[in-house]
Every structure is written in C-alpha cells, then in structure tokens.
Amino acid sequence: MEEQYLIVEKQDRIGKIRLNRPRVLNALNSALIGELADVMEEMDRDDQIRVILLMGSEKAFAAGADIQELAESSPVDFVMKQFFADWERIRKIQKPIIAAVSGYALGGGCELAMCADLIVASETARFGQPEINLGVIPGAGGTQRLTRAVGKARAMEMILTGKPITAREALEAGLVNRVVPADQLEEEALALAKEIAGKPPIAVRLAKQSVLKAMDLPLEHGLHFEQNSFYLLFSSQDQQEGMQAFIEKRKPNFQGK
Ligand code: DAK
C-alpha cells in the first residue's frame, strides 16, 4: 500500500521511514500515526529487516501532534480515532528503532523520538514539550518518558515552561545517544543501524525488552526477566555460532535462529 505521509525504503536489513508532511513540519495527525504503526508492524514481521530507522526532514523531525486536528477533537474523537491505540502499537515494536532527529522535535514529535530506542541528533535538533502553551500537557508519554530519560528537575522545567532544549543539552541530559553535524545525520544514524543489524537478532530483541523492563519493573522482577531471557538464548543457533566463532578466532555469522 502506498503511504500518504511516509517515505518507506528498505536498505541492507534496515527499514527506513521518513515522516513526510513538509508543509506543516511533519505535524503528526492521526492518519500519519496510523500509517507509521502499520509500516513499523510490517517491518517488525519482515525477516529481511533487523533495525528500523525513523527520520524527519532537515527542519523538523516533527513539530508535534497536528494542532488543527487536536483543536477540533473531543474526548469521544480520541477514543473513536484510536489515538492512543496506534501509539501503543508503536511502543510494542520489538526490533530496535533508531530516531535520527534534525530540527524540531516538539510535543508529540519529542514523544515519538522517545519511543525510539536510540536517538541520533543533528546539531540543529531542538527537543521540547510545549503543550503547556496550548493549555494542555503531553499526552503520548512525555511526562513519563522524559522524566525517566532526563530526571525530574529538567523534565519538570521543560514541561512547565514549554521551552525546548538544544541537541547538546539533550546529550548532556542523557536524552540522546550522540550529536552529529547536520549534513552527517543520516549517514551516522545508518552506520549505527548497520552495526546493530550485524548483531544476533534474537539476542537484540531480548536485550531491547530487558532494558525496557528496567524502566518499568522493580529490580527483582527485571533481574528475573533478564535471567529467563539469558537462558532462552542458549537454545538459539546464534549463541552457539557466537561462542564457537570466538573460540575459532573468526567473525560470527548470525542467522537469527
Ligand atoms: N500542528 C499543525 N500545524 C503545524 C504544527 C503543528 N504542531 N507545527 C507547525 N505547523 C504548521 C504551521 O501552522 C505553519 O503552517 P502555515 O501557516 O504555513 O499553513 C507551518 O507548519 C510552518 O510553521 P511555522 O510558520 O510556525 O514555522 P516557524 O519556523 O515559524 O516555527 C515552530 C516553527 C515549530 C516553532 C512552530 O511551528 C510551532 O511552535 N509549532 C507548534 C509546536 C507545538 O506546540 N507542538 C506541540 C503540539 S501538541 C496524544 C498524542 C500526542 C499528543 C497529544 C495526545 N494522544 C495519544 C492522545 C501531542 C500533542 C502535541 O504535540
């Protein structure tokens, strides 16, 4: 199916998705989020894809939810349009997601970037939760994920003042993995994606899940999840291949089995 708001491409085991609503700085209307959830789920099922790379434009990763659409919405619309459900579908993607962020990542745009597992930011990136200026608060996880990522003090300031932070500040706060020059963003994000795509996919999947559990679960339950995942990997061919390759002093060839 042809997407209306996304440009989708597959390259070397990387599923690339570019948000494409340039006239409104990639404002996230519900149709776009629905398309994004569909494409990501399809990539999650596709054996040829190991990592998902999510990008915006140079000027904007995404300037938030579509304010025009929000302004016309009632609580009943949110329920009927499945607004939360599509965000939940994105949250449940099992393959690693890398967000390459240039320009504005505001409101839902910042929340979408935080749904990714890793963020590569251009020097021009600006992260913010300006919803307070519209008379509301973040609605797609901002108060929770931002606080977990940057701590209470900084999250509180960003959410109560609505002021964005720079890419450097985001790096310092632990919100992003690295900051790169604007003209190298895609190249750097792709290099990171390729590195992870070369790792054993089942271990990558369980590693992603285990790290995410650390955000939600008490330590004891998180450790239990990690241990069970560790045991499970000893039934994979990739575990045998990885260890055998080390012993034979050669590069492993992981098959995702
Ligand atoms: N929605 C709709 N249109 C937007 C937009 C947005 N978020 N951001 C920009 N645009 C449009 C502008 O209206 C303008 O359209 P025209 O006037 O040309 O027709 C065009 O994009 C270019 O924008 P500007 O002319 O404003 O460009 P500037 O460079 O001057 O300023 C800016 C860029 C990013 C500083 C500014 O556009 C801006 O402040 N934008 C709004 C940022 C914002 O407040 N974002 C938060 C929105 S609230 C939920 C899920 C998510 C959410 C809530 C619930 N559930 C699951 C329930 C999320 C809420 C939000 O994100």
PDB file of C-alpha atoms and ligand atoms in Angstrom:
ATOM      1  CA  MET A   1       0.000   0.000   0.000  1.00  0.00           C
ATOM      2  CA  GLU A   2       1.237   3.484  -0.844  1.00  0.00           C
ATOM      3  CA  GLU A   3       1.682   5.642   2.255  1.00  0.00           C
ATOM      4  CA  GLN A   4       0.385   9.187   2.170  1.00  0.00           C
ATOM      5  CA  TYR A   5       2.593  10.706   4.865  1.00  0.00           C
ATOM      6  CA  LEU A   6       5.662   8.478   4.890  1.00  0.00           C
ATOM      7  CA  ILE A   7       8.518   7.604   2.575  1.00  0.00           C
ATOM      8  CA  VAL A   8       9.488   3.993   3.145  1.00  0.00           C
ATOM      9  CA  GLU A   9      12.598   2.245   1.901  1.00  0.00           C
ATOM     10  CA  LYS A  10      14.468  -0.951   2.711  1.00  0.00           C
ATOM     11  CA  GLN A  11      18.238  -0.921   2.531  1.00  0.00           C
ATOM     12  CA  ASP A  12      20.720  -3.554   3.796  1.00  0.00           C
ATOM     13  CA  ARG A  13      18.457  -5.010   6.503  1.00  0.00           C
ATOM     14  CA  ILE A  14      17.453  -1.503   7.625  1.00  0.00           C
ATOM     15  CA  GLY A  15      13.853  -0.344   7.299  1.00  0.00           C
ATOM     16  CA  LYS A  16      13.954   3.392   6.674  1.00  0.00           C
ATOM     17  CA  ILE A  17      10.888   5.508   7.369  1.00  0.00           C
ATOM     18  CA  ARG A  18      10.835   9.219   6.657  1.00  0.00           C
ATOM     19  CA  LEU A  19       7.974  11.352   8.007  1.00  0.00           C
ATOM     20  CA  ASN A  20       6.735  13.374   5.067  1.00  0.00           C
ATOM     21  CA  ARG A  21       4.291  16.210   5.789  1.00  0.00           C
ATOM     22  CA  PRO A  22       6.696  19.027   4.999  1.00  0.00           C
ATOM     23  CA  ARG A  23       4.137  21.859   4.731  1.00  0.00           C
ATOM     24  CA  VAL A  24       3.274  21.509   8.444  1.00  0.00           C
ATOM     25  CA  LEU A  25       6.709  20.481   9.736  1.00  0.00           C
ATOM     26  CA  ASN A  26       5.666  16.823   9.928  1.00  0.00           C
ATOM     27  CA  ALA A  27       2.801  17.541  12.325  1.00  0.00           C
ATOM     28  CA  LEU A  28       1.533  14.155  13.450  1.00  0.00           C
ATOM     29  CA  ASN A  29      -2.117  13.755  12.529  1.00  0.00           C
ATOM     30  CA  SER A  30      -3.869  10.517  13.427  1.00  0.00           C
ATOM     31  CA  ALA A  31      -3.658   9.211   9.836  1.00  0.00           C
ATOM     32  CA  LEU A  32       0.134   9.606   9.889  1.00  0.00           C
ATOM     33  CA  ILE A  33       0.460   7.815  13.237  1.00  0.00           C
ATOM     34  CA  GLY A  34      -1.799   5.041  11.924  1.00  0.00           C
ATOM     35  CA  GLU A  35       0.374   4.644   8.818  1.00  0.00           C
ATOM     36  CA  LEU A  36       3.507   4.673  10.935  1.00  0.00           C
ATOM     37  CA  ALA A  37       2.177   1.933  13.206  1.00  0.00           C
ATOM     38  CA  ASP A  38       1.184  -0.157  10.135  1.00  0.00           C
ATOM     39  CA  VAL A  39       4.598   0.199   8.481  1.00  0.00           C
ATOM     40  CA  MET A  40       6.530  -0.468  11.678  1.00  0.00           C
ATOM     41  CA  GLU A  41       4.495  -3.596  12.417  1.00  0.00           C
ATOM     42  CA  GLU A  42       5.112  -4.816   8.882  1.00  0.00           C
ATOM     43  CA  MET A  43       8.859  -4.226   9.320  1.00  0.00           C
ATOM     44  CA  ASP A  44       8.734  -5.979  12.689  1.00  0.00           C
ATOM     45  CA  ARG A  45       7.420  -9.090  10.897  1.00  0.00           C
ATOM     46  CA  ASP A  46       9.826  -8.842   7.943  1.00  0.00           C
ATOM     47  CA  ASP A  47      12.774 -11.257   8.291  1.00  0.00           C
ATOM     48  CA  GLN A  48      14.825  -9.113   5.925  1.00  0.00           C
ATOM     49  CA  ILE A  49      14.747  -6.168   8.334  1.00  0.00           C
ATOM     50  CA  ARG A  50      16.686  -6.026  11.573  1.00  0.00           C
ATOM     51  CA  VAL A  51      16.604  -2.358  12.565  1.00  0.00           C
ATOM     52  CA  ILE A  52      14.104   0.450  11.936  1.00  0.00           C
ATOM     53  CA  LEU A  53      15.400   3.947  11.219  1.00  0.00           C
ATOM     54  CA  LEU A  54      12.912   6.779  11.704  1.00  0.00           C
ATOM     55  CA  MET A  55      13.675  10.204  10.262  1.00  0.00           C
ATOM     56  CA  GLY A  56      12.035  13.557   9.602  1.00  0.00           C
ATOM     57  CA  SER A  57      13.187  16.444   7.457  1.00  0.00           C
ATOM     58  CA  GLU A  58      16.120  18.762   7.975  1.00  0.00           C
ATOM     59  CA  LYS A  59      13.890  21.450   9.501  1.00  0.00           C
ATOM     60  CA  ALA A  60      11.683  19.196  11.585  1.00  0.00           C
ATOM     61  CA  PHE A  61      11.668  15.668  12.865  1.00  0.00           C
ATOM     62  CA  ALA A  62       8.085  16.523  13.886  1.00  0.00           C
ATOM     63  CA  ALA A  63       6.657  19.739  15.367  1.00  0.00           C
ATOM     64  CA  GLY A  64       4.102  17.833  17.433  1.00  0.00           C
ATOM     65  CA  ALA A  65       0.649  16.441  17.068  1.00  0.00           C
ATOM     66  CA  ASP A  66      -1.406  18.262  14.449  1.00  0.00           C
ATOM     67  CA  ILE A  67      -2.794  21.216  16.402  1.00  0.00           C
ATOM     68  CA  GLN A  68      -5.515  21.779  13.795  1.00  0.00           C
ATOM     69  CA  GLU A  69      -6.763  18.241  14.321  1.00  0.00           C
ATOM     70  CA  LEU A  70      -6.381  18.430  18.111  1.00  0.00           C
ATOM     71  CA  ALA A  71      -8.291  21.720  18.277  1.00  0.00           C
ATOM     72  CA  GLU A  72     -11.272  20.058  16.600  1.00  0.00           C
ATOM     73  CA  SER A  73     -11.166  16.894  18.728  1.00  0.00           C
ATOM     74  CA  SER A  74     -13.388  15.869  21.599  1.00  0.00           C
ATOM     75  CA  PRO A  75     -12.649  13.133  24.142  1.00  0.00           C
ATOM     76  CA  VAL A  76     -15.012  10.895  22.155  1.00  0.00           C
ATOM     77  CA  ASP A  77     -12.965  11.527  18.984  1.00  0.00           C
ATOM     78  CA  PHE A  78      -9.795  10.410  20.772  1.00  0.00           C
ATOM     79  CA  VAL A  79     -11.488   7.134  21.667  1.00  0.00           C
ATOM     80  CA  MET A  80     -13.093   6.579  18.261  1.00  0.00           C
ATOM     81  CA  LYS A  81      -9.990   7.559  16.252  1.00  0.00           C
ATOM     82  CA  GLN A  82      -7.852   5.107  18.224  1.00  0.00           C
ATOM     83  CA  PHE A  83      -5.414   7.910  19.000  1.00  0.00           C
ATOM     84  CA  PHE A  84      -3.763   6.089  21.882  1.00  0.00           C
ATOM     85  CA  ALA A  85      -4.014   2.651  20.276  1.00  0.00           C
ATOM     86  CA  ASP A  86      -1.684   3.500  17.394  1.00  0.00           C
ATOM     87  CA  TRP A  87       0.923   4.963  19.762  1.00  0.00           C
ATOM     88  CA  GLU A  88       0.647   1.739  21.769  1.00  0.00           C
ATOM     89  CA  ARG A  89       1.298  -0.284  18.601  1.00  0.00           C
ATOM     90  CA  ILE A  90       4.496   1.720  18.071  1.00  0.00           C
ATOM     91  CA  ARG A  91       5.521   1.158  21.684  1.00  0.00           C
ATOM     92  CA  LYS A  92       5.200  -2.606  21.182  1.00  0.00           C
ATOM     93  CA  ILE A  93       7.591  -2.871  18.213  1.00  0.00           C
ATOM     94  CA  GLN A  94      10.225  -5.460  19.080  1.00  0.00           C
ATOM     95  CA  LYS A  95      13.014  -4.562  16.688  1.00  0.00           C
ATOM     96  CA  PRO A  96      15.308  -1.700  17.655  1.00  0.00           C
ATOM     97  CA  ILE A  97      14.168   1.710  16.470  1.00  0.00           C
ATOM     98  CA  ILE A  98      16.682   4.486  15.886  1.00  0.00           C
ATOM     99  CA  ALA A  99      15.373   8.043  15.550  1.00  0.00           C
ATOM    100  CA  ALA A 100      17.512  10.442  13.516  1.00  0.00           C
ATOM    101  CA  VAL A 101      16.400  13.868  14.679  1.00  0.00           C
ATOM    102  CA  SER A 102      17.086  17.147  12.899  1.00  0.00           C
ATOM    103  CA  GLY A 103      15.346  20.432  13.710  1.00  0.00           C
ATOM    104  CA  TYR A 104      12.167  20.496  15.783  1.00  0.00           C
ATOM    105  CA  ALA A 105      11.168  17.505  17.893  1.00  0.00           C
ATOM    106  CA  LEU A 106       8.356  19.118  19.841  1.00  0.00           C
ATOM    107  CA  GLY A 107       5.366  17.759  21.746  1.00  0.00           C
ATOM    108  CA  GLY A 108       4.318  14.521  20.071  1.00  0.00           C
ATOM    109  CA  GLY A 109       7.500  14.795  17.967  1.00  0.00           C
ATOM    110  CA  CYS A 110       9.653  14.609  21.079  1.00  0.00           C
ATOM    111  CA  GLU A 111       7.424  11.812  22.409  1.00  0.00           C
ATOM    112  CA  LEU A 112       7.789   9.903  19.153  1.00  0.00           C
ATOM    113  CA  ALA A 113      11.583  10.261  19.270  1.00  0.00           C
ATOM    114  CA  MET A 114      11.454   8.918  22.833  1.00  0.00           C
ATOM    115  CA  CYS A 115       9.523   5.855  21.606  1.00  0.00           C
ATOM    116  CA  ALA A 116      12.721   5.009  19.716  1.00  0.00           C
ATOM    117  CA  ASP A 117      15.422   3.008  21.467  1.00  0.00           C
ATOM    118  CA  LEU A 118      18.293   5.222  20.377  1.00  0.00           C
ATOM    119  CA  ILE A 119      18.356   8.841  19.226  1.00  0.00           C
ATOM    120  CA  VAL A 120      20.975  10.325  16.942  1.00  0.00           C
ATOM    121  CA  ALA A 121      20.555  14.105  16.891  1.00  0.00           C
ATOM    122  CA  SER A 122      21.800  16.697  14.465  1.00  0.00           C
ATOM    123  CA  GLU A 123      23.375  19.830  15.958  1.00  0.00           C
ATOM    124  CA  THR A 124      20.212  21.655  14.867  1.00  0.00           C
ATOM    125  CA  ALA A 125      17.839  19.428  16.849  1.00  0.00           C
ATOM    126  CA  ARG A 126      15.560  21.012  19.456  1.00  0.00           C
ATOM    127  CA  PHE A 127      13.641  18.829  21.904  1.00  0.00           C
ATOM    128  CA  GLY A 128      10.684  20.218  23.789  1.00  0.00           C
ATOM    129  CA  GLN A 129       7.253  19.630  25.290  1.00  0.00           C
ATOM    130  CA  PRO A 130       5.451  22.926  24.578  1.00  0.00           C
ATOM    131  CA  GLU A 131       1.930  21.594  25.253  1.00  0.00           C
ATOM    132  CA  ILE A 132       1.617  23.833  28.335  1.00  0.00           C
ATOM    133  CA  ASN A 133       1.461  26.808  25.949  1.00  0.00           C
ATOM    134  CA  LEU A 134      -1.639  25.287  24.356  1.00  0.00           C
ATOM    135  CA  GLY A 135      -3.407  24.770  27.670  1.00  0.00           C
ATOM    136  CA  VAL A 136      -2.716  21.045  27.875  1.00  0.00           C
ATOM    137  CA  ILE A 137       0.026  18.623  28.935  1.00  0.00           C
ATOM    138  CA  PRO A 138       1.925  15.936  26.998  1.00  0.00           C
ATOM    139  CA  GLY A 139      -0.430  13.101  26.063  1.00  0.00           C
ATOM    140  CA  ALA A 140       1.759  10.475  24.412  1.00  0.00           C
ATOM    141  CA  GLY A 141       4.094   9.635  27.268  1.00  0.00           C
ATOM    142  CA  GLY A 142       6.050  12.896  27.585  1.00  0.00           C
ATOM    143  CA  THR A 143       5.666  13.355  31.332  1.00  0.00           C
ATOM    144  CA  GLN A 144       6.754   9.758  31.913  1.00  0.00           C
ATOM    145  CA  ARG A 145       9.454   9.066  29.322  1.00  0.00           C
ATOM    146  CA  LEU A 146      11.106  12.472  29.521  1.00  0.00           C
ATOM    147  CA  THR A 147      11.293  12.243  33.320  1.00  0.00           C
ATOM    148  CA  ARG A 148      12.818   8.779  33.104  1.00  0.00           C
ATOM    149  CA  ALA A 149      15.288   9.980  30.462  1.00  0.00           C
ATOM    150  CA  VAL A 150      16.466  13.316  31.870  1.00  0.00           C
ATOM    151  CA  GLY A 151      15.396  13.252  35.515  1.00  0.00           C
ATOM    152  CA  LYS A 152      12.752  15.167  37.438  1.00  0.00           C
ATOM    153  CA  ALA A 153      14.401  18.592  37.583  1.00  0.00           C
ATOM    154  CA  ARG A 154      14.984  19.031  33.875  1.00  0.00           C
ATOM    155  CA  ALA A 155      11.741  17.321  32.819  1.00  0.00           C
ATOM    156  CA  MET A 156       9.740  19.499  35.180  1.00  0.00           C
ATOM    157  CA  GLU A 157      11.342  22.657  33.787  1.00  0.00           C
ATOM    158  CA  MET A 158      10.830  21.608  30.163  1.00  0.00           C
ATOM    159  CA  ILE A 159       7.200  20.603  30.723  1.00  0.00           C
ATOM    160  CA  LEU A 160       6.217  23.554  32.928  1.00  0.00           C
ATOM    161  CA  THR A 161       7.912  26.251  30.826  1.00  0.00           C
ATOM    162  CA  GLY A 162       7.454  24.600  27.423  1.00  0.00           C
ATOM    163  CA  LYS A 163      10.980  25.721  26.477  1.00  0.00           C
ATOM    164  CA  PRO A 164      12.935  23.375  24.234  1.00  0.00           C
ATOM    165  CA  ILE A 165      16.498  22.235  24.851  1.00  0.00           C
ATOM    166  CA  THR A 166      19.315  22.067  22.324  1.00  0.00           C
ATOM    167  CA  ALA A 167      20.881  18.894  20.968  1.00  0.00           C
ATOM    168  CA  ARG A 168      23.937  19.430  23.200  1.00  0.00           C
ATOM    169  CA  GLU A 169      21.763  19.866  26.280  1.00  0.00           C
ATOM    170  CA  ALA A 170      19.844  16.733  25.303  1.00  0.00           C
ATOM    171  CA  LEU A 171      23.121  14.829  25.050  1.00  0.00           C
ATOM    172  CA  GLU A 172      24.293  16.085  28.398  1.00  0.00           C
ATOM    173  CA  ALA A 173      20.945  15.119  29.950  1.00  0.00           C
ATOM    174  CA  GLY A 174      21.062  11.586  28.522  1.00  0.00           C
ATOM    175  CA  LEU A 175      18.103  12.041  26.178  1.00  0.00           C
ATOM    176  CA  VAL A 176      20.100  11.324  23.014  1.00  0.00           C
ATOM    177  CA  ASN A 177      22.963   8.994  22.172  1.00  0.00           C
ATOM    178  CA  ARG A 178      25.051  11.315  20.054  1.00  0.00           C
ATOM    179  CA  VAL A 179      25.086  14.679  18.325  1.00  0.00           C
ATOM    180  CA  VAL A 180      26.452  14.937  14.804  1.00  0.00           C
ATOM    181  CA  PRO A 181      26.804  17.694  12.198  1.00  0.00           C
ATOM    182  CA  ALA A 182      23.538  18.242  10.303  1.00  0.00           C
ATOM    183  CA  ASP A 183      24.920  17.040   6.978  1.00  0.00           C
ATOM    184  CA  GLN A 184      26.085  13.749   8.507  1.00  0.00           C
ATOM    185  CA  LEU A 185      22.897  12.826  10.360  1.00  0.00           C
ATOM    186  CA  GLU A 186      21.552  10.133   8.061  1.00  0.00           C
ATOM    187  CA  GLU A 187      24.991   8.643   7.441  1.00  0.00           C
ATOM    188  CA  GLU A 188      25.763   8.415  11.190  1.00  0.00           C
ATOM    189  CA  ALA A 189      22.335   7.024  12.085  1.00  0.00           C
ATOM    190  CA  LEU A 190      22.614   4.490   9.273  1.00  0.00           C
ATOM    191  CA  ALA A 191      26.076   3.425  10.464  1.00  0.00           C
ATOM    192  CA  LEU A 192      24.678   2.796  13.952  1.00  0.00           C
ATOM    193  CA  ALA A 193      21.726   0.901  12.462  1.00  0.00           C
ATOM    194  CA  LYS A 194      24.062  -1.280  10.375  1.00  0.00           C
ATOM    195  CA  GLU A 195      26.225  -2.051  13.380  1.00  0.00           C
ATOM    196  CA  ILE A 196      23.194  -3.306  15.321  1.00  0.00           C
ATOM    197  CA  ALA A 197      21.830  -5.117  12.239  1.00  0.00           C
ATOM    198  CA  GLY A 198      25.020  -7.227  12.275  1.00  0.00           C
ATOM    199  CA  LYS A 199      24.302  -8.497  15.797  1.00  0.00           C
ATOM    200  CA  PRO A 200      22.316 -11.670  16.553  1.00  0.00           C
ATOM    201  CA  PRO A 201      18.652 -10.649  16.117  1.00  0.00           C
ATOM    202  CA  ILE A 202      17.136 -12.807  18.854  1.00  0.00           C
ATOM    203  CA  ALA A 203      19.634 -11.508  21.410  1.00  0.00           C
ATOM    204  CA  VAL A 204      18.996  -7.954  20.173  1.00  0.00           C
ATOM    205  CA  ARG A 205      15.265  -8.435  20.637  1.00  0.00           C
ATOM    206  CA  LEU A 206      15.606  -9.820  24.170  1.00  0.00           C
ATOM    207  CA  ALA A 207      18.183  -7.168  25.063  1.00  0.00           C
ATOM    208  CA  LYS A 208      15.772  -4.408  23.968  1.00  0.00           C
ATOM    209  CA  GLN A 209      12.958  -5.938  26.005  1.00  0.00           C
ATOM    210  CA  SER A 210      15.177  -6.400  29.048  1.00  0.00           C
ATOM    211  CA  VAL A 211      16.435  -2.806  29.030  1.00  0.00           C
ATOM    212  CA  LEU A 212      12.864  -1.528  28.670  1.00  0.00           C
ATOM    213  CA  LYS A 213      11.844  -3.657  31.663  1.00  0.00           C
ATOM    214  CA  ALA A 214      14.416  -1.768  33.719  1.00  0.00           C
ATOM    215  CA  MET A 215      12.280   1.343  33.196  1.00  0.00           C
ATOM    216  CA  ASP A 216       9.048  -0.298  34.397  1.00  0.00           C
ATOM    217  CA  LEU A 217       9.788  -3.094  36.822  1.00  0.00           C
ATOM    218  CA  PRO A 218      11.185  -3.344  40.329  1.00  0.00           C
ATOM    219  CA  LEU A 219      14.791  -4.635  40.224  1.00  0.00           C
ATOM    220  CA  GLU A 220      13.924  -8.163  41.331  1.00  0.00           C
ATOM    221  CA  HIS A 221      11.368  -8.646  38.562  1.00  0.00           C
ATOM    222  CA  GLY A 222      13.678  -7.051  35.981  1.00  0.00           C
ATOM    223  CA  LEU A 223      16.505  -9.386  37.003  1.00  0.00           C
ATOM    224  CA  HIS A 224      14.148 -12.344  36.709  1.00  0.00           C
ATOM    225  CA  PHE A 225      13.191 -11.272  33.166  1.00  0.00           C
ATOM    226  CA  GLU A 226      16.859 -10.841  32.242  1.00  0.00           C
ATOM    227  CA  GLN A 227      17.790 -14.284  33.584  1.00  0.00           C
ATOM    228  CA  ASN A 228      15.000 -16.030  31.706  1.00  0.00           C
ATOM    229  CA  SER A 229      15.976 -14.225  28.507  1.00  0.00           C
ATOM    230  CA  PHE A 230      19.598 -15.262  29.066  1.00  0.00           C
ATOM    231  CA  TYR A 231      18.598 -18.920  29.496  1.00  0.00           C
ATOM    232  CA  LEU A 232      16.387 -18.787  26.413  1.00  0.00           C
ATOM    233  CA  LEU A 233      19.271 -17.593  24.230  1.00  0.00           C
ATOM    234  CA  PHE A 234      21.099 -20.847  24.934  1.00  0.00           C
ATOM    235  CA  SER A 235      18.534 -22.558  22.728  1.00  0.00           C
ATOM    236  CA  SER A 236      19.479 -20.357  19.755  1.00  0.00           C
ATOM    237  CA  GLN A 237      21.904 -21.283  16.967  1.00  0.00           C
ATOM    238  CA  ASP A 238      23.287 -17.771  17.170  1.00  0.00           C
ATOM    239  CA  GLN A 239      24.535 -18.405  20.723  1.00  0.00           C
ATOM    240  CA  GLN A 240      26.432 -21.480  19.505  1.00  0.00           C
ATOM    241  CA  GLU A 241      27.727 -19.593  16.477  1.00  0.00           C
ATOM    242  CA  GLY A 242      28.828 -16.573  18.548  1.00  0.00           C
ATOM    243  CA  MET A 243      30.744 -18.623  21.088  1.00  0.00           C
ATOM    244  CA  GLN A 244      32.172 -21.056  18.525  1.00  0.00           C
ATOM    245  CA  ALA A 245      33.377 -18.172  16.370  1.00  0.00           C
ATOM    246  CA  PHE A 246      35.149 -16.659  19.368  1.00  0.00           C
ATOM    247  CA  ILE A 247      36.881 -19.960  20.134  1.00  0.00           C
ATOM    248  CA  GLU A 248      37.851 -20.431  16.463  1.00  0.00           C
ATOM    249  CA  LYS A 249      39.029 -16.797  16.257  1.00  0.00           C
ATOM    250  CA  ARG A 250      36.751 -15.936  13.320  1.00  0.00           C
ATOM    251  CA  LYS A 251      33.899 -13.485  12.721  1.00  0.00           C
ATOM    252  CA  PRO A 252      30.466 -14.859  13.675  1.00  0.00           C
ATOM    253  CA  ASN A 253      27.749 -15.167  11.068  1.00  0.00           C
ATOM    254  CA  PHE A 254      24.427 -14.685  12.828  1.00  0.00           C
ATOM    255  CA  GLN A 255      21.297 -16.074  11.162  1.00  0.00           C
ATOM    256  CA  GLY A 256      18.596 -15.048  13.625  1.00  0.00           C
ATOM    257  CA  LYS A 257      17.898 -18.670  14.533  1.00  0.00           C
TER     258      LYS A 257
HETATM  259  N1  DAK B   1       0.348  21.246  14.045  1.00  0.00           N
HETATM  260  C1  DAK B   1      -0.165  21.777  12.900  1.00  0.00           C
HETATM  261  N2  DAK B   1       0.498  22.627  12.106  1.00  0.00           N
HETATM  262  C2  DAK B   1       1.759  22.966  12.461  1.00  0.00           C
HETATM  263  C3  DAK B   1       2.371  22.463  13.632  1.00  0.00           C
HETATM  264  C4  DAK B   1       1.607  21.557  14.448  1.00  0.00           C
HETATM  265  N3  DAK B   1       2.074  21.007  15.561  1.00  0.00           N
HETATM  266  N4  DAK B   1       3.602  22.997  13.728  1.00  0.00           N
HETATM  267  C5  DAK B   1       3.760  23.767  12.642  1.00  0.00           C
HETATM  268  N5  DAK B   1       2.656  23.769  11.886  1.00  0.00           N
HETATM  269  C6  DAK B   1       2.425  24.475  10.638  1.00  0.00           C
HETATM  270  C7  DAK B   1       2.219  25.952  10.850  1.00  0.00           C
HETATM  271  O1  DAK B   1       0.895  26.236  11.208  1.00  0.00           O
HETATM  272  C8  DAK B   1       2.602  26.507   9.504  1.00  0.00           C
HETATM  273  O2  DAK B   1       1.531  26.316   8.629  1.00  0.00           O
HETATM  274  P1  DAK B   1       1.060  27.503   7.597  1.00  0.00           P
HETATM  275  O3  DAK B   1       0.819  28.692   8.453  1.00  0.00           O
HETATM  276  O4  DAK B   1       2.267  27.674   6.695  1.00  0.00           O
HETATM  277  O5  DAK B   1      -0.138  26.947   6.912  1.00  0.00           O
HETATM  278  C9  DAK B   1       3.713  25.584   9.048  1.00  0.00           C
HETATM  279  O6  DAK B   1       3.585  24.392   9.831  1.00  0.00           O
HETATM  280  C10 DAK B   1       5.097  26.158   9.321  1.00  0.00           C
HETATM  281  O7  DAK B   1       5.152  26.533  10.678  1.00  0.00           O
HETATM  282  P2  DAK B   1       5.603  27.992  11.173  1.00  0.00           P
HETATM  283  O8  DAK B   1       5.272  29.021  10.161  1.00  0.00           O
HETATM  284  O9  DAK B   1       5.060  28.160  12.558  1.00  0.00           O
HETATM  285  O10 DAK B   1       7.195  27.793  11.203  1.00  0.00           O
HETATM  286  P3  DAK B   1       8.238  28.530  12.127  1.00  0.00           P
HETATM  287  O11 DAK B   1       9.569  28.125  11.609  1.00  0.00           O
HETATM  288  O12 DAK B   1       7.927  29.987  12.246  1.00  0.00           O
HETATM  289  O13 DAK B   1       8.019  27.916  13.602  1.00  0.00           O
HETATM  290  C11 DAK B   1       7.702  26.090  15.180  1.00  0.00           C
HETATM  291  C12 DAK B   1       8.300  26.562  13.818  1.00  0.00           C
HETATM  292  C13 DAK B   1       7.926  24.593  15.300  1.00  0.00           C
HETATM  293  C14 DAK B   1       8.431  26.809  16.334  1.00  0.00           C
HETATM  294  C15 DAK B   1       6.194  26.459  15.213  1.00  0.00           C
HETATM  295  O14 DAK B   1       5.594  25.945  14.015  1.00  0.00           O
HETATM  296  C16 DAK B   1       5.473  25.861  16.383  1.00  0.00           C
HETATM  297  O15 DAK B   1       5.545  26.372  17.500  1.00  0.00           O
HETATM  298  N6  DAK B   1       4.714  24.770  16.155  1.00  0.00           N
HETATM  299  C17 DAK B   1       3.882  24.156  17.159  1.00  0.00           C
HETATM  300  C18 DAK B   1       4.700  23.367  18.130  1.00  0.00           C
HETATM  301  C19 DAK B   1       3.862  22.750  19.203  1.00  0.00           C
HETATM  302  O16 DAK B   1       3.182  23.435  20.005  1.00  0.00           O
HETATM  303  N7  DAK B   1       3.836  21.396  19.263  1.00  0.00           N
HETATM  304  C20 DAK B   1       3.066  20.697  20.254  1.00  0.00           C
HETATM  305  C21 DAK B   1       1.701  20.350  19.703  1.00  0.00           C
HETATM  306  S1  DAK B   1       0.685  19.496  20.911  1.00  0.00           S
HETATM  307  C22 DAK B   1      -1.693  12.245  22.072  1.00  0.00           C
HETATM  308  C23 DAK B   1      -0.590  12.126  21.281  1.00  0.00           C
HETATM  309  C24 DAK B   1       0.204  13.241  21.042  1.00  0.00           C
HETATM  310  C25 DAK B   1      -0.132  14.454  21.573  1.00  0.00           C
HETATM  311  C26 DAK B   1      -1.234  14.588  22.364  1.00  0.00           C
HETATM  312  C27 DAK B   1      -2.031  13.485  22.614  1.00  0.00           C
HETATM  313  N8  DAK B   1      -2.525  11.125  22.363  1.00  0.00           N
HETATM  314  C28 DAK B   1      -2.032   9.805  22.015  1.00  0.00           C
HETATM  315  C29 DAK B   1      -3.813  11.276  22.942  1.00  0.00           C
HETATM  316  C30 DAK B   1       0.730  15.591  21.257  1.00  0.00           C
HETATM  317  C31 DAK B   1       0.378  16.879  21.414  1.00  0.00           C
HETATM  318  C32 DAK B   1       1.234  17.888  20.800  1.00  0.00           C
HETATM  319  O17 DAK B   1       2.245  17.619  20.240  1.00  0.00           O
END
